[in-house]
Amino acid sequence: MARVIVDVMLKPEILDAQGQAIARALPRLGLVGVSAVRQGKRFEVEVDGPADEAALSDVRKMAETLLANTVIEDYTVTVES
């Protein structure tokens, strides 16, 4: 069994209102020195067997059709070691 990580983030040109709200709240919590925050999603997918190219292809298809809105989001697929 292997674990594959799918990270989904808004594309850089898309306004991240949640990230901006977090960044504005940090100074009120005494946390300074952060100029920007971008919020995203992380999915951990456990696949049966090894994380070979066929399994990764299936996870990429899953990310593209279900986990990410590819009009406004980018995603990365990595194998957890």
Coordinates of C-alpha atoms in Angstrom, one line a residue:
M1 CA 0.0 0.0 0.0
A2 CA 1.3 3.5 -0.9
R3 CA 0.2 6.9 0.1
V4 CA -0.1 9.6 -2.5
I5 CA -0.6 13.3 -1.6
V6 CA -2.6 15.6 -3.7
D7 CA -2.2 19.3 -2.9
V8 CA -4.7 21.7 -4.4
M9 CA -4.1 25.5 -4.5
L10 CA -5.9 28.4 -6.1
K11 CA -4.0 29.6 -9.2
P12 CA -1.8 32.6 -8.5
E13 CA -4.0 35.0 -10.5
I14 CA -7.1 34.0 -8.4
L15 CA -8.0 36.1 -5.4
D16 CA -7.6 34.1 -2.2
A17 CA -10.1 35.7 0.2
Q18 CA -9.6 33.1 2.9
G19 CA -5.8 33.6 2.7
Q20 CA -6.2 37.3 3.0
A21 CA -8.5 37.0 6.0
I22 CA -5.9 34.8 7.7
A23 CA -3.1 37.2 6.9
R24 CA -5.1 40.1 8.4
A25 CA -5.8 38.2 11.6
L26 CA -2.2 37.2 12.3
P27 CA -1.1 40.6 13.7
R28 CA -4.1 40.6 16.1
L29 CA -2.7 37.3 17.4
G30 CA 0.7 38.8 17.9
L31 CA 2.1 37.0 14.8
V32 CA 4.0 39.5 12.7
G33 CA 6.3 39.3 9.7
V34 CA 3.9 37.4 7.4
S35 CA 3.3 39.3 4.2
A36 CA 0.8 36.8 2.5
V37 CA -1.1 33.6 3.1
R38 CA -2.6 31.3 0.5
Q39 CA -5.1 28.6 1.7
G40 CA -5.4 25.2 0.0
K41 CA -6.5 21.7 0.4
R42 CA -4.5 18.5 1.0
F43 CA -5.8 15.0 0.2
E44 CA -4.0 11.8 1.3
V45 CA -4.9 8.9 -1.0
E46 CA -3.9 5.3 -0.1
V47 CA -3.6 3.1 -3.1
D48 CA -3.5 -0.7 -3.2
G49 CA -0.1 -1.8 -4.3
P50 CA 2.9 0.3 -5.3
A51 CA 2.6 3.9 -6.4
D52 CA 3.6 3.1 -10.0
E53 CA 2.8 5.1 -13.0
A54 CA -0.6 3.4 -13.5
A55 CA -1.6 4.3 -9.9
L56 CA -0.3 7.8 -10.2
S57 CA -2.2 8.2 -13.5
D58 CA -5.4 7.2 -11.7
V59 CA -4.8 9.7 -8.9
R60 CA -4.1 12.5 -11.4
K61 CA -7.4 11.7 -13.1
M62 CA -9.1 11.8 -9.7
A63 CA -7.5 15.1 -8.9
E64 CA -8.5 16.6 -12.3
T65 CA -12.1 15.4 -12.2
L66 CA -13.1 15.4 -8.5
L67 CA -10.6 17.0 -6.1
A68 CA -9.6 20.2 -8.0
N69 CA -11.6 22.8 -10.0
T70 CA -8.9 23.1 -12.7
V71 CA -10.4 26.3 -14.0
I72 CA -9.3 28.1 -10.9
E73 CA -7.0 25.6 -9.1
D74 CA -3.7 23.9 -9.7
Y75 CA -2.8 20.6 -8.1
T76 CA 0.4 18.5 -7.5
V77 CA 0.6 14.8 -7.0
T78 CA 3.5 13.4 -4.9
V79 CA 4.2 10.0 -3.4
E80 CA 4.8 10.1 0.4
S81 CA 8.0 8.3 1.3

